[in-house]
Protein backbone atom coordinates (compact mmCIF):
# COMPACT_ATOMS: atom_id res chain seq x y z
CA UNK A 1 0.00 0.00 0.00
CA UNK A 2 1.53 3.33 -1.03
CA UNK A 3 1.95 6.42 1.12
CA UNK A 4 0.22 9.65 0.11
CA UNK A 5 1.55 13.20 -0.11
CA UNK A 6 -1.12 15.90 0.17
CA UNK A 7 -0.49 18.93 -2.02
CA UNK A 8 -1.68 22.43 -0.98
CA UNK A 9 -4.31 23.90 -3.35
CA UNK A 10 -2.10 26.67 -4.68
CA UNK A 11 0.58 24.17 -5.80
CA UNK A 12 -1.73 21.73 -7.55
CA UNK A 13 -1.08 23.38 -10.89
CA UNK A 14 2.38 21.78 -10.52
CA UNK A 15 0.96 18.27 -10.02
CA UNK A 16 -1.42 18.33 -13.00
CA UNK A 17 -4.25 19.20 -10.60
CA UNK A 18 -3.71 16.30 -8.21
CA UNK A 19 -4.58 17.03 -4.56
CA UNK A 20 -2.72 13.93 -3.43
CA UNK A 21 0.18 12.03 -4.95
CA UNK A 22 0.89 8.38 -4.18
CA UNK A 23 4.50 7.47 -3.45
CA UNK A 24 6.43 4.42 -2.27
CA UNK A 25 6.76 4.21 1.53
CA UNK A 26 10.27 4.71 2.92
CA UNK A 27 12.37 7.50 4.29
CA UNK A 28 10.81 10.93 3.85
CA UNK A 29 13.85 12.20 1.97
CA UNK A 30 13.38 9.41 -0.60
CA UNK A 31 9.67 10.19 -0.90
CA UNK A 32 10.40 13.86 -1.49
CA UNK A 33 13.10 12.93 -4.00
CA UNK A 34 10.58 10.77 -5.84
CA UNK A 35 8.05 13.62 -5.80
CA UNK A 36 10.65 16.11 -7.04
CA UNK A 37 11.65 13.69 -9.81
CA UNK A 38 8.09 13.49 -11.07
CA UNK A 39 7.29 17.18 -10.54
CA UNK A 40 10.61 19.08 -10.70
CA UNK A 41 9.02 22.52 -10.27
CA UNK A 42 7.23 21.36 -7.12
CA UNK A 43 10.49 19.93 -5.80
CA UNK A 44 12.29 23.21 -6.35
CA UNK A 45 9.67 25.11 -4.39
CA UNK A 46 9.62 22.74 -1.41
CA UNK A 47 13.30 21.95 -1.04
CA UNK A 48 16.39 24.12 -0.87
CA UNK A 49 19.61 23.30 -2.68
CA UNK A 50 20.69 21.27 0.34
CA UNK A 51 17.69 18.97 -0.08
CA UNK A 52 16.17 20.19 3.20
CA UNK A 53 12.66 21.69 3.32
CA UNK A 54 12.76 25.47 2.91
CA UNK A 55 12.49 27.61 6.05
CA UNK A 56 8.79 28.30 5.62
CA UNK A 57 7.73 24.79 4.59
CA UNK A 58 6.31 22.56 7.32
CA UNK A 59 6.00 18.82 6.71
CA UNK A 60 3.85 16.46 8.76
CA UNK A 61 3.89 12.66 8.74
CA UNK A 62 0.50 11.50 9.92
CA UNK A 63 -0.26 14.46 12.24
CA UNK A 64 3.27 15.02 13.53
CA UNK A 65 5.69 17.79 12.55
CA UNK A 66 8.82 16.05 11.24
CA UNK A 67 10.95 18.35 13.41
CA UNK A 68 9.65 16.33 16.40
CA UNK A 69 10.45 13.10 14.52
CA UNK A 70 13.64 12.45 12.55
CA UNK A 71 13.36 15.35 10.12
CA UNK A 72 13.78 14.27 6.50
CA UNK A 73 15.02 10.90 7.76
CA UNK A 74 11.58 10.15 9.25
CA UNK A 75 10.24 6.79 8.11
CA UNK A 76 6.91 6.95 6.29
CA UNK A 77 4.97 3.70 6.54
CA UNK A 78 2.47 2.07 4.21
CA UNK A 79 -0.73 4.07 4.03
CA UNK A 80 0.59 7.05 5.95
CA UNK A 81 -0.21 10.57 4.81
CA UNK A 82 2.43 13.26 4.38
CA UNK A 83 1.06 16.83 4.56
CA UNK A 84 2.89 19.89 3.25
CA UNK A 85 1.83 23.22 4.71
CA UNK A 86 3.10 26.79 4.76
CA UNK A 87 4.71 27.60 8.11
CA UNK A 88 3.41 31.15 8.28
CA UNK A 89 -0.13 30.48 9.56
CA UNK A 90 -1.41 31.27 13.02
CA UNK A 91 -0.79 33.57 15.90
CA UNK B 1 -9.31 55.55 1.51
CA UNK B 2 -7.00 52.62 1.94
CA UNK B 3 -3.54 52.90 0.45
CA UNK B 4 -2.62 49.22 0.31
CA UNK B 5 -1.50 48.37 -3.23
CA UNK B 6 -0.38 44.73 -3.21
CA UNK B 7 0.87 41.79 -1.20
CA UNK B 8 4.60 41.19 -1.27
CA UNK B 9 6.61 38.13 -0.20
CA UNK B 10 8.96 38.95 2.67
CA UNK B 11 11.45 36.40 1.40
CA UNK B 12 11.61 36.75 -2.38
CA UNK B 13 9.75 40.07 -2.90
CA UNK B 14 7.36 38.54 -5.44
CA UNK B 15 4.17 40.59 -5.67
CA UNK B 16 0.58 39.41 -5.57
CA UNK B 17 -2.77 41.16 -6.00
CA UNK B 18 -4.63 41.96 -2.78
CA UNK B 19 -6.63 38.79 -2.07
CA UNK B 20 -7.25 36.12 0.54
CA UNK B 21 -3.68 34.81 0.26
CA UNK B 22 -1.04 34.41 2.91
CA UNK B 23 2.03 32.69 1.54
CA UNK B 24 4.18 32.87 -1.54
CA UNK B 25 3.58 30.05 -4.02
CA UNK B 26 7.24 30.12 -4.96
CA UNK B 27 9.18 30.07 -1.69
CA UNK B 28 6.41 29.65 0.93
CA UNK B 29 7.49 32.95 2.53
CA UNK B 30 4.85 35.05 4.30
CA UNK B 31 2.99 37.72 2.32
CA UNK B 32 2.85 41.20 3.75
CA UNK B 33 0.72 44.19 2.75
CA UNK B 34 2.55 46.81 0.73
CA UNK B 35 1.39 50.45 0.75
CA UNK B 36 1.79 53.58 -1.30
CA UNK B 37 3.78 55.24 1.49
CA UNK B 38 4.14 58.54 -0.35
CA UNK B 39 0.38 58.83 -0.76
CA UNK B 40 -0.10 58.10 2.95
CA UNK B 41 2.50 60.72 3.86
CA UNK B 42 0.62 63.19 1.66
CA UNK B 43 -2.70 62.75 3.45
CA UNK B 44 -2.01 61.70 7.01
CA UNK B 45 -1.46 64.20 9.80
CA UNK B 46 -1.55 64.38 13.58
CA UNK B 47 -4.57 66.68 13.35
CA UNK B 48 -6.48 64.33 11.03
CA UNK B 49 -5.84 61.43 13.38
CA UNK B 50 -6.88 63.44 16.43
CA UNK B 51 -10.14 64.33 14.67
CA UNK B 52 -10.83 60.64 13.93
CA UNK B 53 -12.87 58.21 16.03
CA UNK B 54 -11.68 57.19 19.54
CA UNK B 55 -10.77 53.72 18.23
CA UNK B 56 -7.92 52.28 16.16
CA UNK B 57 -9.87 53.29 13.04
CA UNK B 58 -8.40 56.76 13.51
CA UNK B 59 -5.34 55.23 11.77
CA UNK B 60 -7.35 53.88 8.81
CA UNK B 61 -5.04 55.60 6.30
CA UNK B 62 -2.27 53.24 7.47
CA UNK B 63 -4.40 50.08 7.47
CA UNK B 64 -5.11 47.74 4.55
CA UNK B 65 -8.89 48.19 4.48
CA UNK B 66 -11.41 51.01 4.20
CA UNK B 67 -12.68 52.34 7.51
CA UNK B 68 -16.03 50.75 8.33
CA UNK B 69 -18.42 50.85 11.26
CA UNK B 70 -19.56 47.33 10.40
CA UNK B 71 -16.76 45.74 12.43
CA UNK B 72 -16.13 48.55 14.91
CA UNK B 73 -16.79 47.44 18.48
CA UNK B 74 -14.40 50.09 19.77
CA UNK B 75 -11.07 48.31 19.56
CA UNK B 76 -7.99 50.37 20.34
CA UNK B 77 -7.15 53.70 21.92
CA UNK B 78 -6.66 51.91 25.21
CA UNK B 79 -5.03 53.75 28.14
CA UNK B 80 -1.29 54.31 28.29
CA UNK B 81 -0.64 54.83 31.99
CA UNK B 82 2.48 56.01 33.75
CA UNK B 83 3.58 53.26 36.18
CA UNK B 84 5.76 54.98 38.78
CA UNK B 85 5.12 52.56 41.63
CA UNK B 86 5.98 49.54 39.48
CA UNK B 87 9.01 51.37 38.10
CA UNK B 88 10.24 52.00 41.64
CA UNK B 89 9.85 48.31 42.53
CA UNK B 90 11.82 47.29 39.45
CA UNK B 91 14.49 49.98 39.68
CA UNK B 92 13.38 51.60 36.44
CA UNK B 93 12.92 55.25 35.50
CA UNK B 94 10.09 56.28 33.17
CA UNK B 95 7.80 53.28 32.77
CA UNK B 96 4.44 53.14 31.01
CA UNK B 97 1.87 50.36 30.79
CA UNK B 98 -0.25 50.06 27.66
CA UNK B 99 -3.38 48.55 29.11
CA UNK B 100 -4.81 46.56 26.23
CA UNK B 101 -7.02 44.55 28.58
CA UNK B 102 -9.55 47.35 28.01
CA UNK B 103 -10.46 46.34 24.48
CA UNK B 104 -14.03 45.20 23.63
CA UNK B 105 -13.24 41.51 24.32
CA UNK B 106 -10.50 42.32 26.82
CA UNK B 107 -7.42 41.47 24.81
CA UNK B 108 -5.28 43.06 22.11
CA UNK B 109 -6.71 40.56 19.61
CA UNK B 110 -9.56 42.97 18.89
CA UNK B 111 -7.02 45.05 16.97
CA UNK B 112 -6.11 42.56 14.25
CA UNK B 113 -9.62 41.12 14.18
CA UNK B 114 -11.55 44.34 13.51
CA UNK B 115 -9.27 44.78 10.48
CA UNK B 116 -9.45 41.15 9.33
CA UNK B 117 -13.24 40.93 9.57
CA UNK B 118 -13.56 44.22 7.68
CA UNK B 119 -11.42 42.62 4.96
CA UNK B 120 -13.62 39.50 5.01
CA UNK B 121 -16.64 41.74 4.35
CA UNK B 122 -14.78 43.48 1.53
CA UNK B 123 -13.96 40.08 -0.03
CA UNK B 124 -17.64 39.07 0.26
CA UNK B 125 -16.94 36.14 2.59
CA UNK B 126 -19.84 34.85 4.68
CA UNK B 127 -17.96 32.98 7.41
CA UNK B 128 -14.86 33.77 9.43
CA UNK B 129 -12.75 31.42 11.50
CA UNK B 130 -9.48 31.20 13.39
CA UNK B 131 -7.03 28.97 15.24
CA UNK B 132 -6.80 30.35 18.75
CA UNK B 133 -5.54 29.88 22.27
CA UNK B 134 -8.69 31.66 23.46
CA UNK B 135 -8.37 35.42 23.16
CA UNK B 136 -8.46 35.49 19.39
CA UNK B 137 -11.49 33.18 19.39
CA UNK B 138 -13.40 35.64 21.56
CA UNK B 139 -12.43 38.57 19.35
CA UNK B 140 -13.36 36.77 16.12
CA UNK B 141 -16.72 35.59 17.44
CA UNK B 142 -17.59 39.09 18.68
CA UNK B 143 -16.57 40.94 15.53
CA UNK B 144 -18.25 38.35 13.30
CA UNK B 145 -21.48 38.80 15.25
CA UNK B 146 -21.17 42.57 14.91
CA UNK B 147 -20.63 42.22 11.16
CA UNK B 148 -23.43 39.69 10.68
CA UNK B 149 -21.10 36.85 9.68
CA UNK B 150 -21.01 33.25 10.90
CA UNK B 151 -17.95 32.21 12.88
CA UNK B 152 -16.14 28.97 13.70
CA UNK B 153 -13.36 29.36 16.22
CA UNK B 154 -10.99 26.45 16.80
CA UNK B 155 -9.28 26.09 20.17
CA UNK B 156 -7.24 23.48 22.06
CA UNK B 157 -9.52 21.37 24.28
CA UNK B 158 -7.72 22.40 27.48
CA UNK B 159 -7.86 26.21 27.36
CA UNK B 160 -9.11 28.09 30.41
CA UNK B 161 -12.90 27.62 30.84
CA UNK B 162 -13.46 31.36 31.27
CA UNK B 163 -12.06 31.98 27.81
CA UNK B 164 -14.91 29.99 26.28
CA UNK B 165 -17.89 31.42 28.16
CA UNK B 166 -18.36 34.65 26.20
CA UNK B 167 -17.18 33.12 22.96
CA UNK B 168 -19.75 30.33 23.02
CA UNK B 169 -22.52 32.94 23.33
CA UNK B 170 -21.14 34.75 20.28
CA UNK B 171 -20.33 32.01 17.78
CA UNK B 172 -19.42 28.36 17.34
CA UNK B 173 -16.51 27.13 19.48
CA UNK B 174 -14.80 24.02 18.10
CA UNK B 175 -12.67 22.22 20.70
CA UNK B 176 -9.81 20.26 19.18
CA UNK B 177 -8.02 17.30 20.75
CA UNK B 178 -4.52 18.73 20.54
CA UNK B 179 -2.39 21.75 21.37
CA UNK B 180 -2.42 25.10 19.58
CA UNK B 181 -0.01 23.91 16.92
CA UNK B 182 -2.36 21.02 16.10
CA UNK B 183 -5.27 23.46 15.89
CA UNK B 184 -3.22 25.69 13.63
CA UNK B 185 -2.33 22.82 11.30
CA UNK B 186 -5.99 21.84 11.10
CA UNK B 187 -7.01 25.39 10.18
CA UNK B 188 -4.32 25.63 7.49
CA UNK B 189 -5.73 22.40 6.03
CA UNK B 190 -9.36 23.59 6.31
CA UNK B 191 -8.32 26.65 4.33
CA UNK B 192 -7.94 24.45 1.26
CA UNK B 193 -11.49 23.09 1.52
CA UNK B 194 -13.61 25.94 2.87
CA UNK B 195 -14.36 29.32 1.37
CA UNK B 196 -13.90 31.05 4.71
CA UNK B 197 -11.91 33.98 5.93
CA UNK B 198 -9.64 32.33 8.46
CA UNK B 199 -8.26 35.44 10.07
CA UNK B 200 -4.83 34.07 10.96
CA UNK B 201 -4.51 31.89 7.86
CA UNK B 202 -5.72 33.31 4.55
CA UNK B 203 -6.47 36.78 5.98
CA UNK B 204 -3.25 36.85 7.99
CA UNK B 205 -1.49 39.62 6.02
CA UNK B 206 -4.36 42.04 6.78
CA UNK B 207 -5.06 40.71 10.26
CA UNK B 208 -1.48 41.14 11.43
CA UNK B 209 -1.45 44.78 10.26
CA UNK B 210 -4.11 45.60 12.85
CA UNK B 211 -1.56 45.01 15.59
CA UNK B 212 0.55 47.95 14.36
CA UNK B 213 -2.03 50.27 15.88
CA UNK B 214 -0.76 49.52 19.40
CA UNK B 215 2.54 51.15 18.35
CA UNK B 216 0.74 54.07 16.65
CA UNK B 217 -1.22 54.75 19.84
CA UNK B 218 1.85 54.49 22.01
CA UNK B 219 3.52 57.26 20.04
CA UNK B 220 0.40 59.42 19.86
CA UNK B 221 -0.20 59.06 23.61
CA UNK B 222 3.42 60.02 24.30
CA UNK B 223 2.81 63.28 22.43
CA UNK B 224 4.03 61.91 19.09
CA UNK B 225 7.33 60.70 20.46
CA UNK B 226 8.74 57.20 20.27
CA UNK B 227 9.61 55.31 23.44
CA UNK B 228 13.19 54.10 23.90
CA UNK B 229 12.41 50.49 24.73
CA UNK B 230 9.28 48.31 24.59
CA UNK B 231 8.60 44.87 26.05
CA UNK B 232 6.20 42.70 24.08
CA UNK B 233 4.96 39.17 24.81
CA UNK B 234 5.78 36.62 22.10
CA UNK B 235 3.33 33.90 21.09
CA UNK B 236 3.50 33.71 17.28
CA UNK B 237 5.76 36.76 17.23
CA UNK B 238 3.35 38.68 14.99
CA UNK B 239 2.59 41.34 17.62
CA UNK B 240 6.27 42.01 18.22
CA UNK B 241 7.14 42.32 14.54
CA UNK B 242 4.17 44.61 13.94
CA UNK B 243 5.03 46.84 16.90
CA UNK B 244 8.50 47.34 15.42
CA UNK B 245 7.02 47.93 11.96
CA UNK B 246 4.45 50.35 13.36
CA UNK B 247 7.14 52.57 14.90
CA UNK B 248 9.10 52.57 11.62
CA UNK B 249 6.03 53.49 9.57
CA UNK B 250 5.28 56.49 11.79
CA UNK B 251 8.66 57.91 10.86
CA UNK B 252 8.28 56.95 7.19
CA UNK B 253 5.05 58.94 6.83
CA UNK B 254 6.32 61.86 8.88
CA UNK B 255 4.17 61.50 12.00
CA UNK B 256 7.23 61.25 14.25
CA UNK B 257 10.80 62.38 13.84
CA UNK B 258 12.93 59.84 11.97
CA UNK B 259 16.32 58.44 12.82
CA UNK B 260 15.42 56.67 16.05
CA UNK B 261 15.27 52.91 16.54
CA UNK B 262 13.00 51.72 19.33
CA UNK B 263 14.59 48.82 21.18
CA UNK B 264 12.17 45.91 21.12
CA UNK B 265 12.42 43.12 23.70
CA UNK B 266 10.37 39.93 23.80
CA UNK B 267 8.83 38.01 26.69
CA UNK B 268 8.17 34.26 26.76
CA UNK B 269 7.27 31.64 29.33
CA UNK B 270 9.97 29.07 30.09
CA UNK B 271 7.48 26.33 29.28
CA UNK B 272 7.13 27.67 25.73
CA UNK B 273 10.25 29.57 24.80
CA UNK B 274 11.34 28.73 21.25
CA UNK B 275 12.29 32.33 20.47
CA UNK B 276 14.02 32.98 23.81
CA UNK B 277 15.99 29.75 23.36
CA UNK B 278 17.17 30.71 19.87
CA UNK B 279 18.05 34.19 21.18
CA UNK B 280 20.10 32.74 24.05
CA UNK B 281 21.89 30.37 21.69
CA UNK B 282 22.66 33.09 19.15
CA UNK B 283 20.85 30.97 16.55
CA UNK B 284 18.48 31.91 13.70
CA UNK B 285 16.83 28.52 13.92
CA UNK B 286 13.66 28.78 16.01
CA UNK B 287 13.06 25.12 16.82
CA UNK B 288 9.49 24.11 17.75
CA UNK B 289 8.64 23.02 21.30
CA UNK B 290 5.75 21.20 23.00
CA UNK B 291 4.32 23.91 25.30
CA UNK B 292 3.79 23.39 29.02
CA UNK B 293 2.99 26.69 30.76
CA UNK B 294 0.19 28.47 32.62
CA UNK B 295 0.53 31.24 30.03
CA UNK B 296 -1.72 29.40 27.60
CA UNK B 297 -2.30 32.46 25.44
CA UNK B 298 1.45 32.40 24.68
CA UNK B 299 1.59 28.62 24.20
CA UNK B 300 2.57 28.49 20.54
CA UNK B 301 5.35 25.97 20.17
CA UNK B 302 5.95 26.69 16.49
CA UNK B 303 5.69 30.48 16.16
CA UNK B 304 4.97 31.62 12.60
CA UNK B 305 6.88 34.86 13.12
CA UNK B 306 9.54 33.44 15.42
CA UNK B 307 12.28 34.01 12.87
CA UNK B 308 11.24 37.59 12.14
CA UNK B 309 10.64 38.54 15.76
CA UNK B 310 14.13 37.34 16.59
CA UNK B 311 15.49 39.46 13.75
CA UNK B 312 13.60 42.56 14.99
CA UNK B 313 14.87 42.09 18.54
CA UNK B 314 18.47 41.65 17.43
CA UNK B 315 18.42 44.52 14.95
CA UNK B 316 16.99 46.93 17.55
CA UNK B 317 19.32 45.97 20.40
CA UNK B 318 16.64 44.29 22.49
CA UNK B 319 16.59 40.86 24.15
CA UNK B 320 14.23 37.91 24.58
CA UNK B 321 13.74 36.53 28.07
CA UNK B 322 11.88 33.51 29.42
CA UNK B 323 10.31 33.40 32.88
CA UNK B 324 8.89 30.63 35.05
CA UNK B 325 5.24 30.09 35.97
CA UNK B 326 6.01 31.11 39.56
CA UNK B 327 7.63 34.37 38.40
CA UNK B 328 4.60 34.95 36.17
CA UNK B 329 2.14 34.61 39.06
CA UNK B 330 4.25 36.90 41.28
CA UNK B 331 4.32 39.46 38.47
CA UNK B 332 0.52 39.33 38.01
CA UNK B 333 0.16 40.19 41.70
CA UNK B 334 2.89 42.84 41.52
CA UNK B 335 1.20 44.66 38.62
CA UNK B 336 -2.17 44.44 40.35
CA UNK B 337 -0.81 45.72 43.67
CA UNK B 338 1.30 48.55 42.27
CA UNK B 339 -0.76 49.81 39.33
CA UNK B 340 -4.32 48.52 39.74
CA UNK B 341 -4.23 46.49 36.54
CA UNK B 342 -5.25 42.82 36.63
CA UNK B 343 -3.78 40.76 33.83
CA UNK B 344 -3.89 37.20 32.56
CA UNK B 345 -0.60 35.22 32.61
CA UNK B 346 0.64 36.73 29.32
CA UNK B 347 0.86 40.08 31.12
CA UNK B 348 2.55 38.38 34.05
CA UNK B 349 5.13 36.99 31.65
CA UNK B 350 5.65 40.49 30.27
CA UNK B 351 6.11 42.11 33.68
CA UNK B 352 8.34 39.29 34.96
CA UNK B 353 10.44 39.63 31.81
CA UNK B 354 10.59 43.39 32.29
CA UNK B 355 11.91 42.76 35.82
CA UNK B 356 14.49 40.31 34.55
CA UNK B 357 15.66 42.65 31.79
CA UNK B 358 15.97 45.45 34.35
CA UNK B 359 17.95 43.24 36.75
CA UNK B 360 20.25 42.12 33.97
CA UNK B 361 20.92 45.70 32.89
CA UNK B 362 19.29 45.11 29.50
CA UNK B 363 16.87 47.94 30.28
CA UNK B 364 18.34 50.97 31.97
CA UNK B 365 16.95 53.64 34.24
CA UNK B 366 17.49 56.34 31.62
CA UNK B 367 15.16 54.69 29.12
CA UNK B 368 11.52 55.55 28.52
CA UNK B 369 9.97 52.09 28.61
CA UNK B 370 6.55 50.78 27.56
CA UNK B 371 5.28 47.31 28.53
CA UNK B 372 2.32 45.84 26.66
CA UNK B 373 -0.35 44.16 28.80
CA UNK B 374 -2.39 42.25 26.28
CA UNK B 375 -5.15 40.35 28.13
CA UNK B 376 -7.44 40.74 31.15
CA UNK B 377 -6.99 38.73 34.36
CA UNK B 378 -10.66 37.79 34.58
CA UNK B 379 -10.08 35.56 31.55
CA UNK B 380 -7.97 33.25 33.72
CA UNK B 381 -9.29 33.50 37.30
CA UNK B 382 -7.95 30.07 38.25
CA UNK B 383 -4.35 31.27 37.95
CA UNK B 384 -4.44 33.53 41.04
CA UNK B 385 -7.15 32.08 43.29
CA UNK B 386 -7.95 34.33 46.26
CA UNK B 387 -7.94 31.36 48.68
CA UNK B 388 -10.39 30.84 51.55
CA UNK B 389 -11.41 34.27 52.82
CA UNK B 390 -12.77 34.57 56.37
CA UNK B 391 -16.42 35.59 56.71
CA UNK B 392 -16.79 38.11 59.50
CA UNK B 393 -19.84 39.07 61.55
CA UNK B 394 -21.49 42.24 60.20
CA UNK B 395 -20.20 44.26 63.15
CA UNK B 396 -17.33 46.65 63.71
CA UNK B 397 -15.94 44.30 66.34
CA UNK B 398 -16.13 41.43 63.89
CA UNK B 399 -14.00 43.40 61.45
CA UNK B 400 -11.51 44.53 64.10
CA UNK B 401 -11.15 40.99 65.45
CA UNK B 402 -10.14 39.69 62.06
CA UNK B 403 -8.26 42.51 60.34
CA UNK B 404 -5.48 44.76 61.51
CA UNK B 405 -5.62 47.97 59.52
CA UNK B 406 -2.67 50.28 58.97
CA UNK B 407 -4.51 53.58 59.34
PDB file of N, CA and C in Angstrom, chain A residues 3-4 9-10 13 15 17 24 26-29 33 35 37 39-41 48 51 54 57 66-67 71-72 75-76:
ATOM      1  N   UNK A   3       2.188   5.250   0.257  1.00  0.00           N
ATOM      2  CA  UNK A   3       1.948   6.420   1.120  1.00  0.00           C
ATOM      3  C   UNK A   3       1.403   7.539   0.226  1.00  0.00           C
ATOM      4  N   UNK A   4       0.838   8.558   0.866  1.00  0.00           N
ATOM      5  CA  UNK A   4       0.224   9.647   0.106  1.00  0.00           C
ATOM      6  C   UNK A   4       0.816  10.985   0.538  1.00  0.00           C
ATOM      7  N   UNK A   9      -3.538  23.475  -2.167  1.00  0.00           N
ATOM      8  CA  UNK A   9      -4.306  23.897  -3.348  1.00  0.00           C
ATOM      9  C   UNK A   9      -3.486  24.741  -4.325  1.00  0.00           C
ATOM     10  N   UNK A  10      -2.758  25.717  -3.788  1.00  0.00           N
ATOM     11  CA  UNK A  10      -2.103  26.668  -4.680  1.00  0.00           C
ATOM     12  C   UNK A  10      -0.934  26.047  -5.443  1.00  0.00           C
ATOM     13  N   UNK A  13      -1.367  23.165  -9.460  1.00  0.00           N
ATOM     14  CA  UNK A  13      -1.075  23.380 -10.889  1.00  0.00           C
ATOM     15  C   UNK A  13       0.265  22.738 -11.263  1.00  0.00           C
ATOM     16  N   UNK A  15       1.133  19.729 -10.055  1.00  0.00           N
ATOM     17  CA  UNK A  15       0.958  18.275 -10.018  1.00  0.00           C
ATOM     18  C   UNK A  15      -0.175  17.857 -10.955  1.00  0.00           C
ATOM     19  N   UNK A  17      -2.951  19.100 -11.272  1.00  0.00           N
ATOM     20  CA  UNK A  17      -4.249  19.201 -10.603  1.00  0.00           C
ATOM     21  C   UNK A  17      -4.455  18.215  -9.471  1.00  0.00           C
ATOM     22  N   UNK A  24       5.995   5.618  -2.991  1.00  0.00           N
ATOM     23  CA  UNK A  24       6.435   4.420  -2.273  1.00  0.00           C
ATOM     24  C   UNK A  24       6.773   4.776  -0.824  1.00  0.00           C
ATOM     25  N   UNK A  26       8.821   4.724   2.693  1.00  0.00           N
ATOM     26  CA  UNK A  26      10.269   4.713   2.917  1.00  0.00           C
ATOM     27  C   UNK A  26      10.663   5.936   3.709  1.00  0.00           C
ATOM     28  N   UNK A  27      11.945   6.291   3.600  1.00  0.00           N
ATOM     29  CA  UNK A  27      12.374   7.505   4.288  1.00  0.00           C
ATOM     30  C   UNK A  27      11.775   8.721   3.600  1.00  0.00           C
ATOM     31  N   UNK A  28      11.433   9.731   4.403  1.00  0.00           N
ATOM     32  CA  UNK A  28      10.807  10.933   3.847  1.00  0.00           C
ATOM     33  C   UNK A  28      11.672  11.555   2.749  1.00  0.00           C
ATOM     34  N   UNK A  29      12.974  11.577   2.959  1.00  0.00           N
ATOM     35  CA  UNK A  29      13.853  12.198   1.969  1.00  0.00           C
ATOM     36  C   UNK A  29      13.757  11.488   0.613  1.00  0.00           C
ATOM     37  N   UNK A  33      12.283  13.053  -2.799  1.00  0.00           N
ATOM     38  CA  UNK A  33      13.100  12.933  -4.001  1.00  0.00           C
ATOM     39  C   UNK A  33      12.282  12.385  -5.160  1.00  0.00           C
ATOM     40  N   UNK A  35       9.010  12.575  -5.431  1.00  0.00           N
ATOM     41  CA  UNK A  35       8.049  13.617  -5.797  1.00  0.00           C
ATOM     42  C   UNK A  35       8.718  14.673  -6.683  1.00  0.00           C
ATOM     43  N   UNK A  37      11.316  14.293  -8.508  1.00  0.00           N
ATOM     44  CA  UNK A  37      11.654  13.694  -9.810  1.00  0.00           C
ATOM     45  C   UNK A  37      10.472  13.742 -10.763  1.00  0.00           C
ATOM     46  N   UNK A  39       7.753  15.793 -10.373  1.00  0.00           N
ATOM     47  CA  UNK A  39       7.290  17.181 -10.536  1.00  0.00           C
ATOM     48  C   UNK A  39       8.428  18.117 -10.154  1.00  0.00           C
ATOM     49  N   UNK A  40       9.390  18.318 -11.046  1.00  0.00           N
ATOM     50  CA  UNK A  40      10.609  19.078 -10.702  1.00  0.00           C
ATOM     51  C   UNK A  40      10.311  20.477 -10.166  1.00  0.00           C
ATOM     52  N   UNK A  41       9.334  21.167 -10.730  1.00  0.00           N
ATOM     53  CA  UNK A  41       9.021  22.521 -10.275  1.00  0.00           C
ATOM     54  C   UNK A  41       8.527  22.503  -8.824  1.00  0.00           C
ATOM     55  N   UNK A  48      15.258  23.273  -0.526  1.00  0.00           N
ATOM     56  CA  UNK A  48      16.385  24.120  -0.872  1.00  0.00           C
ATOM     57  C   UNK A  48      17.451  23.314  -1.602  1.00  0.00           C
ATOM     58  N   UNK A  51      18.614  20.091  -0.175  1.00  0.00           N
ATOM     59  CA  UNK A  51      17.687  18.966  -0.075  1.00  0.00           C
ATOM     60  C   UNK A  51      16.799  19.012   1.152  1.00  0.00           C
ATOM     61  N   UNK A  54      12.494  24.037   2.745  1.00  0.00           N
ATOM     62  CA  UNK A  54      12.756  25.471   2.908  1.00  0.00           C
ATOM     63  C   UNK A  54      12.273  25.936   4.277  1.00  0.00           C
ATOM     64  N   UNK A  57       8.493  25.979   4.936  1.00  0.00           N
ATOM     65  CA  UNK A  57       7.726  24.788   4.587  1.00  0.00           C
ATOM     66  C   UNK A  57       7.657  23.883   5.821  1.00  0.00           C
ATOM     67  N   UNK A  66       7.603  16.903  11.356  1.00  0.00           N
ATOM     68  CA  UNK A  66       8.817  16.052  11.241  1.00  0.00           C
ATOM     69  C   UNK A  66       9.964  16.576  12.100  1.00  0.00           C
ATOM     70  N   UNK A  67       9.885  17.840  12.544  1.00  0.00           N
ATOM     71  CA  UNK A  67      10.949  18.347  13.411  1.00  0.00           C
ATOM     72  C   UNK A  67      10.879  17.715  14.801  1.00  0.00           C
ATOM     73  N   UNK A  71      13.151  14.444  11.247  1.00  0.00           N
ATOM     74  CA  UNK A  71      13.360  15.352  10.120  1.00  0.00           C
ATOM     75  C   UNK A  71      13.129  14.635   8.800  1.00  0.00           C
ATOM     76  N   UNK A  72      13.971  14.898   7.808  1.00  0.00           N
ATOM     77  CA  UNK A  72      13.779  14.272   6.496  1.00  0.00           C
ATOM     78  C   UNK A  72      14.147  12.789   6.513  1.00  0.00           C
ATOM     79  N   UNK A  75      10.782   7.906   8.912  1.00  0.00           N
ATOM     80  CA  UNK A  75      10.245   6.791   8.113  1.00  0.00           C
ATOM     81  C   UNK A  75       8.756   7.005   7.876  1.00  0.00           C
ATOM     82  N   UNK A  76       8.331   6.843   6.644  1.00  0.00           N
ATOM     83  CA  UNK A  76       6.913   6.946   6.294  1.00  0.00           C
ATOM     84  C   UNK A  76       6.427   5.549   5.940  1.00  0.00           C
TER      85      UNK A  76
END
